[in-house]
mmCIF file of N, CA and C and ligand atoms in Angstrom:
data_model
loop_
_atom_site.group_PDB
_atom_site.id
_atom_site.type_symbol
_atom_site.label_atom_id
_atom_site.label_comp_id
_atom_site.label_asym_id
_atom_site.label_seq_id
_atom_site.Cartn_x
_atom_site.Cartn_y
_atom_site.Cartn_z
ATOM 1 N N MET A 1 -15.796 19.682 13.456
ATOM 2 C CA MET A 1 -14.511 19.214 13.953
ATOM 3 C C MET A 1 -14.660 18.652 15.360
ATOM 4 N N VAL A 2 -15.424 19.341 16.194
ATOM 5 C CA VAL A 2 -15.664 18.861 17.562
ATOM 6 C C VAL A 2 -16.442 17.549 17.525
ATOM 7 N N LEU A 3 -17.413 17.471 16.623
ATOM 8 C CA LEU A 3 -18.199 16.232 16.524
ATOM 9 C C LEU A 3 -17.292 15.054 16.194
ATOM 10 N N ASN A 4 -16.338 15.272 15.283
ATOM 11 C CA ASN A 4 -15.440 14.194 14.863
ATOM 12 C C ASN A 4 -14.445 13.860 15.951
ATOM 13 N N GLU A 5 -13.743 14.872 16.447
ATOM 14 C CA GLU A 5 -12.637 14.636 17.384
ATOM 15 C C GLU A 5 -13.128 14.237 18.779
ATOM 16 N N ALA A 6 -14.115 14.939 19.286
ATOM 17 C CA ALA A 6 -14.530 14.709 20.668
ATOM 18 C C ALA A 6 -15.598 13.634 20.808
ATOM 19 N N PHE A 7 -16.457 13.536 19.801
ATOM 20 C CA PHE A 7 -17.580 12.612 19.937
ATOM 21 C C PHE A 7 -17.528 11.439 18.970
ATOM 22 N N GLY A 8 -16.465 11.370 18.137
ATOM 23 C CA GLY A 8 -16.291 10.223 17.257
ATOM 24 C C GLY A 8 -17.287 10.138 16.125
ATOM 25 N N GLU A 9 -17.909 11.264 15.788
ATOM 26 C CA GLU A 9 -18.882 11.255 14.694
ATOM 27 C C GLU A 9 -18.158 11.212 13.342
ATOM 28 N N PRO A 10 -18.702 10.524 12.357
ATOM 29 C CA PRO A 10 -18.046 10.412 11.045
ATOM 30 C C PRO A 10 -18.266 11.653 10.179
ATOM 31 N N THR A 11 -17.852 12.813 10.681
ATOM 32 C CA THR A 11 -18.015 14.070 9.954
ATOM 33 C C THR A 11 -16.686 14.488 9.338
ATOM 34 N N ILE A 12 -16.740 15.300 8.288
ATOM 35 C CA ILE A 12 -15.515 15.788 7.641
ATOM 36 C C ILE A 12 -15.616 17.319 7.540
ATOM 37 N N ALA A 13 -15.334 17.989 8.640
ATOM 38 C CA ALA A 13 -15.356 19.455 8.620
ATOM 39 C C ALA A 13 -14.192 19.946 7.767
ATOM 40 N N VAL A 14 -14.447 20.946 6.944
ATOM 41 C CA VAL A 14 -13.435 21.419 5.985
ATOM 42 C C VAL A 14 -12.752 22.681 6.503
ATOM 43 N N ASP A 15 -11.493 22.547 6.860
ATOM 44 C CA ASP A 15 -10.687 23.707 7.252
ATOM 45 C C ASP A 15 -9.834 24.131 6.049
ATOM 46 N N THR A 16 -8.912 25.048 6.261
ATOM 47 C CA THR A 16 -8.117 25.561 5.138
ATOM 48 C C THR A 16 -7.262 24.474 4.491
ATOM 49 N N HIS A 17 -6.740 23.533 5.290
ATOM 50 C CA HIS A 17 -5.911 22.460 4.736
ATOM 51 C C HIS A 17 -6.746 21.517 3.867
ATOM 52 N N ILE A 18 -7.868 21.094 4.382
ATOM 53 C CA ILE A 18 -8.715 20.164 3.643
ATOM 54 C C ILE A 18 -9.268 20.825 2.382
ATOM 55 N N PHE A 19 -9.627 22.084 2.493
ATOM 56 C CA PHE A 19 -10.137 22.810 1.329
ATOM 57 C C PHE A 19 -9.085 22.832 0.217
ATOM 58 N N ARG A 20 -7.855 23.123 0.594
ATOM 59 C CA ARG A 20 -6.772 23.170 -0.395
ATOM 60 C C ARG A 20 -6.505 21.787 -1.005
ATOM 61 N N VAL A 21 -6.373 20.779 -0.173
ATOM 62 C CA VAL A 21 -6.057 19.432 -0.660
ATOM 63 C C VAL A 21 -7.177 18.894 -1.562
ATOM 64 N N ALA A 22 -8.401 19.078 -1.147
ATOM 65 C CA ALA A 22 -9.527 18.550 -1.924
ATOM 66 C C ALA A 22 -9.597 19.186 -3.306
ATOM 67 N N ASN A 23 -9.333 20.490 -3.363
ATOM 68 C CA ASN A 23 -9.382 21.177 -4.662
ATOM 69 C C ASN A 23 -8.139 20.928 -5.487
ATOM 70 N N ARG A 24 -7.000 21.001 -4.858
ATOM 71 C CA ARG A 24 -5.730 20.867 -5.587
ATOM 72 C C ARG A 24 -5.584 19.482 -6.220
ATOM 73 N N THR A 25 -5.945 18.468 -5.482
ATOM 74 C CA THR A 25 -5.777 17.099 -5.971
ATOM 75 C C THR A 25 -6.892 16.657 -6.904
ATOM 76 N N GLY A 26 -8.008 17.351 -6.854
ATOM 77 C CA GLY A 26 -9.167 16.929 -7.632
ATOM 78 C C GLY A 26 -10.010 15.898 -6.901
ATOM 79 N N LEU A 27 -9.676 15.649 -5.642
ATOM 80 C CA LEU A 27 -10.404 14.646 -4.860
ATOM 81 C C LEU A 27 -11.871 15.033 -4.693
ATOM 82 N N ALA A 28 -12.102 16.263 -4.285
ATOM 83 C CA ALA A 28 -13.473 16.726 -4.053
ATOM 84 C C ALA A 28 -13.516 18.235 -4.257
ATOM 85 N N PRO A 29 -13.464 18.656 -5.495
ATOM 86 C CA PRO A 29 -13.422 20.091 -5.753
ATOM 87 C C PRO A 29 -14.718 20.791 -5.341
ATOM 88 N N GLY A 30 -14.571 22.043 -4.928
ATOM 89 C CA GLY A 30 -15.743 22.824 -4.554
ATOM 90 C C GLY A 30 -15.366 24.275 -4.390
ATOM 91 N N ALA A 31 -16.332 25.157 -4.618
ATOM 92 C CA ALA A 31 -16.064 26.594 -4.572
ATOM 93 C C ALA A 31 -15.983 27.133 -3.152
ATOM 94 N N ASN A 32 -16.532 26.407 -2.202
ATOM 95 C CA ASN A 32 -16.508 26.866 -0.810
ATOM 96 C C ASN A 32 -16.434 25.644 0.109
ATOM 97 N N PRO A 33 -16.137 25.857 1.397
ATOM 98 C CA PRO A 33 -15.968 24.717 2.309
ATOM 99 C C PRO A 33 -17.182 23.791 2.386
ATOM 100 N N MET A 34 -18.376 24.345 2.319
ATOM 101 C CA MET A 34 -19.566 23.487 2.405
ATOM 102 C C MET A 34 -19.664 22.568 1.185
ATOM 103 N N ALA A 35 -19.341 23.105 0.013
ATOM 104 C CA ALA A 35 -19.394 22.279 -1.203
ATOM 105 C C ALA A 35 -18.357 21.161 -1.130
ATOM 106 N N VAL A 36 -17.180 21.483 -0.618
ATOM 107 C CA VAL A 36 -16.131 20.461 -0.482
ATOM 108 C C VAL A 36 -16.553 19.420 0.555
ATOM 109 N N GLU A 37 -17.115 19.872 1.658
ATOM 110 C CA GLU A 37 -17.569 18.933 2.692
ATOM 111 C C GLU A 37 -18.591 17.957 2.130
ATOM 112 N N ARG A 38 -19.544 18.469 1.386
ATOM 113 C CA ARG A 38 -20.574 17.588 0.795
ATOM 114 C C ARG A 38 -19.948 16.616 -0.197
ATOM 115 N N ALA A 39 -18.985 17.098 -0.990
ATOM 116 C CA ALA A 39 -18.338 16.230 -1.979
ATOM 117 C C ALA A 39 -17.524 15.136 -1.288
ATOM 118 N N LEU A 40 -16.809 15.512 -0.232
ATOM 119 C CA LEU A 40 -16.010 14.517 0.504
ATOM 120 C C LEU A 40 -16.906 13.480 1.163
ATOM 121 N N GLU A 41 -18.001 13.929 1.748
ATOM 122 C CA GLU A 41 -18.891 12.980 2.403
ATOM 123 C C GLU A 41 -19.541 12.039 1.393
ATOM 124 N N ALA A 42 -19.731 12.518 0.178
ATOM 125 C CA ALA A 42 -20.359 11.677 -0.852
ATOM 126 C C ALA A 42 -19.413 10.604 -1.373
ATOM 127 N N ILE A 43 -18.105 10.892 -1.391
ATOM 128 C CA ILE A 43 -17.181 9.928 -2.009
ATOM 129 C C ILE A 43 -16.407 9.082 -1.003
ATOM 130 N N THR A 44 -16.455 9.448 0.281
ATOM 131 C CA THR A 44 -15.674 8.714 1.279
ATOM 132 C C THR A 44 -16.434 7.483 1.752
ATOM 133 N N PRO A 45 -15.849 6.300 1.613
ATOM 134 C CA PRO A 45 -16.522 5.089 2.093
ATOM 135 C C PRO A 45 -16.782 5.184 3.599
ATOM 136 N N PRO A 46 -17.894 4.648 4.061
ATOM 137 C CA PRO A 46 -18.255 4.752 5.480
ATOM 138 C C PRO A 46 -17.141 4.313 6.429
ATOM 139 N N ALA A 47 -16.412 3.279 6.062
ATOM 140 C CA ALA A 47 -15.363 2.766 6.952
ATOM 141 C C ALA A 47 -14.247 3.779 7.196
ATOM 142 N N PHE A 48 -14.100 4.758 6.295
ATOM 143 C CA PHE A 48 -13.007 5.733 6.414
ATOM 144 C C PHE A 48 -13.477 7.114 6.853
ATOM 145 N N LYS A 49 -14.753 7.293 7.052
ATOM 146 C CA LYS A 49 -15.269 8.640 7.336
ATOM 147 C C LYS A 49 -14.753 9.223 8.641
ATOM 148 N N LYS A 50 -14.630 8.411 9.654
ATOM 149 C CA LYS A 50 -14.165 8.982 10.919
ATOM 150 C C LYS A 50 -12.711 9.438 10.828
ATOM 151 N N GLY A 51 -11.864 8.676 10.124
ATOM 152 C CA GLY A 51 -10.451 9.031 10.043
ATOM 153 C C GLY A 51 -10.121 10.048 8.962
ATOM 154 N N ALA A 52 -10.961 10.164 7.951
ATOM 155 C CA ALA A 52 -10.651 11.004 6.788
ATOM 156 C C ALA A 52 -10.347 12.440 7.172
ATOM 157 N N HIS A 53 -11.114 12.979 8.087
ATOM 158 C CA HIS A 53 -10.913 14.363 8.506
ATOM 159 C C HIS A 53 -9.482 14.590 9.007
ATOM 160 N N HIS A 54 -9.048 13.722 9.884
ATOM 161 C CA HIS A 54 -7.707 13.857 10.468
ATOM 162 C C HIS A 54 -6.619 13.606 9.421
ATOM 163 N N TRP A 55 -6.788 12.606 8.606
ATOM 164 C CA TRP A 55 -5.767 12.265 7.602
ATOM 165 C C TRP A 55 -5.598 13.396 6.594
ATOM 166 N N LEU A 56 -6.703 13.984 6.183
ATOM 167 C CA LEU A 56 -6.616 15.073 5.196
ATOM 168 C C LEU A 56 -5.963 16.318 5.802
ATOM 169 N N ILE A 57 -6.278 16.612 7.039
ATOM 170 C CA ILE A 57 -5.649 17.771 7.700
ATOM 171 C C ILE A 57 -4.145 17.546 7.804
ATOM 172 N N LEU A 58 -3.741 16.373 8.258
ATOM 173 C CA LEU A 58 -2.306 16.101 8.413
ATOM 174 C C LEU A 58 -1.594 16.124 7.061
ATOM 175 N N HIS A 59 -2.234 15.604 6.040
ATOM 176 C CA HIS A 59 -1.628 15.623 4.702
ATOM 177 C C HIS A 59 -1.428 17.068 4.232
ATOM 178 N N GLY A 60 -2.413 17.898 4.465
ATOM 179 C CA GLY A 60 -2.307 19.301 4.064
ATOM 180 C C GLY A 60 -1.325 20.089 4.917
ATOM 181 N N ARG A 61 -1.220 19.728 6.165
ATOM 182 C CA ARG A 61 -0.327 20.467 7.067
ATOM 183 C C ARG A 61 1.138 20.118 6.858
ATOM 184 N N TYR A 62 1.413 18.846 6.519
ATOM 185 C CA TYR A 62 2.818 18.415 6.494
ATOM 186 C C TYR A 62 3.353 18.009 5.111
ATOM 187 N N VAL A 63 2.486 17.697 4.166
ATOM 188 C CA VAL A 63 2.966 17.263 2.843
ATOM 189 C C VAL A 63 2.432 18.186 1.741
ATOM 190 N N CYS A 64 1.148 18.271 1.628
ATOM 191 C CA CYS A 64 0.555 19.108 0.575
ATOM 192 C C CYS A 64 0.371 20.520 1.126
ATOM 193 N N VAL A 65 1.491 21.118 1.479
ATOM 194 C CA VAL A 65 1.481 22.434 2.123
ATOM 195 C C VAL A 65 1.151 23.516 1.094
ATOM 196 N N ALA A 66 0.748 24.669 1.596
ATOM 197 C CA ALA A 66 0.186 25.703 0.722
ATOM 198 C C ALA A 66 1.173 26.211 -0.324
ATOM 199 N N ARG A 67 2.340 26.639 0.095
ATOM 200 C CA ARG A 67 3.223 27.342 -0.847
ATOM 201 C C ARG A 67 4.014 26.418 -1.757
ATOM 202 N N LYS A 68 4.574 25.372 -1.213
ATOM 203 C CA LYS A 68 5.384 24.473 -2.035
ATOM 204 C C LYS A 68 5.126 23.030 -1.596
ATOM 205 N N PRO A 69 4.119 22.389 -2.166
ATOM 206 C CA PRO A 69 3.800 21.027 -1.751
ATOM 207 C C PRO A 69 4.975 20.076 -1.977
ATOM 208 N N LYS A 70 5.114 19.128 -1.062
ATOM 209 C CA LYS A 70 6.253 18.193 -1.111
ATOM 210 C C LYS A 70 5.892 16.968 -1.954
ATOM 211 N N CYS A 71 5.688 17.207 -3.225
ATOM 212 C CA CYS A 71 5.182 16.166 -4.124
ATOM 213 C C CYS A 71 6.124 14.966 -4.244
ATOM 214 N N ALA A 72 7.415 15.200 -4.184
ATOM 215 C CA ALA A 72 8.359 14.092 -4.325
ATOM 216 C C ALA A 72 8.244 13.099 -3.163
ATOM 217 N N LEU A 73 7.702 13.553 -2.023
ATOM 218 C CA LEU A 73 7.554 12.685 -0.853
ATOM 219 C C LEU A 73 6.130 12.162 -0.699
ATOM 220 N N CYS A 74 5.266 12.548 -1.574
ATOM 221 C CA CYS A 74 3.831 12.317 -1.398
ATOM 222 C C CYS A 74 3.423 10.902 -1.802
ATOM 223 N N VAL A 75 2.703 10.226 -0.931
ATOM 224 C CA VAL A 75 2.297 8.839 -1.204
ATOM 225 C C VAL A 75 1.104 8.745 -2.156
ATOM 226 N N VAL A 76 0.457 9.857 -2.426
ATOM 227 C CA VAL A 76 -0.662 9.818 -3.373
ATOM 228 C C VAL A 76 -0.337 10.588 -4.654
ATOM 229 N N ARG A 77 0.934 10.746 -4.887
ATOM 230 C CA ARG A 77 1.371 11.523 -6.050
ATOM 231 C C ARG A 77 0.804 10.967 -7.358
ATOM 232 N N ASP A 78 0.742 9.648 -7.474
ATOM 233 C CA ASP A 78 0.246 9.044 -8.708
ATOM 234 C C ASP A 78 -1.251 9.270 -8.908
ATOM 235 N N LEU A 79 -1.954 9.537 -7.835
ATOM 236 C CA LEU A 79 -3.402 9.732 -7.922
ATOM 237 C C LEU A 79 -3.784 11.204 -8.034
ATOM 238 N N CYS A 80 -2.893 12.069 -7.631
ATOM 239 C CA CYS A 80 -3.165 13.502 -7.578
ATOM 240 C C CYS A 80 -3.269 14.099 -8.978
ATOM 241 N N ARG A 81 -4.246 14.979 -9.158
ATOM 242 C CA ARG A 81 -4.464 15.602 -10.472
ATOM 243 C C ARG A 81 -3.961 17.041 -10.523
ATOM 244 N N PHE A 82 -3.176 17.458 -9.549
ATOM 245 C CA PHE A 82 -2.644 18.824 -9.542
ATOM 246 C C PHE A 82 -1.677 18.977 -10.716
ATOM 247 N N PRO A 83 -1.971 19.864 -11.659
ATOM 248 C CA PRO A 83 -1.132 19.952 -12.856
ATOM 249 C C PRO A 83 0.269 20.478 -12.592
ATOM 250 N N GLU A 84 0.465 21.114 -11.439
ATOM 251 C CA GLU A 84 1.787 21.696 -11.153
ATOM 252 C C GLU A 84 2.562 20.885 -10.124
ATOM 253 N N LYS A 85 2.323 19.581 -10.090
ATOM 254 C CA LYS A 85 3.049 18.729 -9.150
ATOM 255 C C LYS A 85 4.546 18.955 -9.318
ATOM 256 N N SER A 86 5.242 19.156 -8.213
ATOM 257 C CA SER A 86 6.689 19.374 -8.306
ATOM 258 C C SER A 86 7.407 18.032 -8.243
ATOM 259 N N VAL A 87 8.634 18.003 -8.742
ATOM 260 C CA VAL A 87 9.401 16.771 -8.722
ATOM 261 C C VAL A 87 10.467 16.776 -7.637
ATOM 262 N N ASP A 88 10.762 17.955 -7.079
ATOM 263 C CA ASP A 88 11.762 18.027 -6.023
ATOM 264 C C ASP A 88 11.068 18.119 -4.668
ATOM 265 N N ALA A 89 11.786 17.682 -3.639
ATOM 266 C CA ALA A 89 11.197 17.639 -2.294
ATOM 267 C C ALA A 89 11.172 18.994 -1.631
HETATM 268 S S1 SF4 B 101 1.362 15.220 -5.359
HETATM 269 FE FE1 SF4 B 101 1.826 17.259 -4.536
HETATM 270 S S2 SF4 B 101 0.013 18.494 -4.960
HETATM 271 FE FE2 SF4 B 101 -0.577 16.334 -5.141
HETATM 272 S S3 SF4 B 101 -1.352 15.742 -3.100
HETATM 273 FE FE3 SF4 B 101 0.788 15.220 -3.173
HETATM 274 S S4 SF4 B 101 1.848 16.988 -2.299
HETATM 275 FE FE4 SF4 B 101 -0.220 17.663 -2.885
#
């Protein structure tokens, strides 16, 4: 996280938000944070690697929240593979 935020390195450190979003959506499933990090780094195009970390954290913090994700407001709802997507905001 420090490498990405402070030094501009194209790293994707996996915190609780990113871990949840990656698994829930099917974007980069993994049994632990390291597996998710490797999966995200493998599928993220180089041009988006620096921003991906921040975008995924914000998505998990404000839209794809832990208890009741705001699927009705979600801009990636059509791409998300979460079988329990809600229809109400
Ligand atoms: S549709 Fe719902 S579960 Fe899927 S990413 Fe969006 S908020 Fe999360």
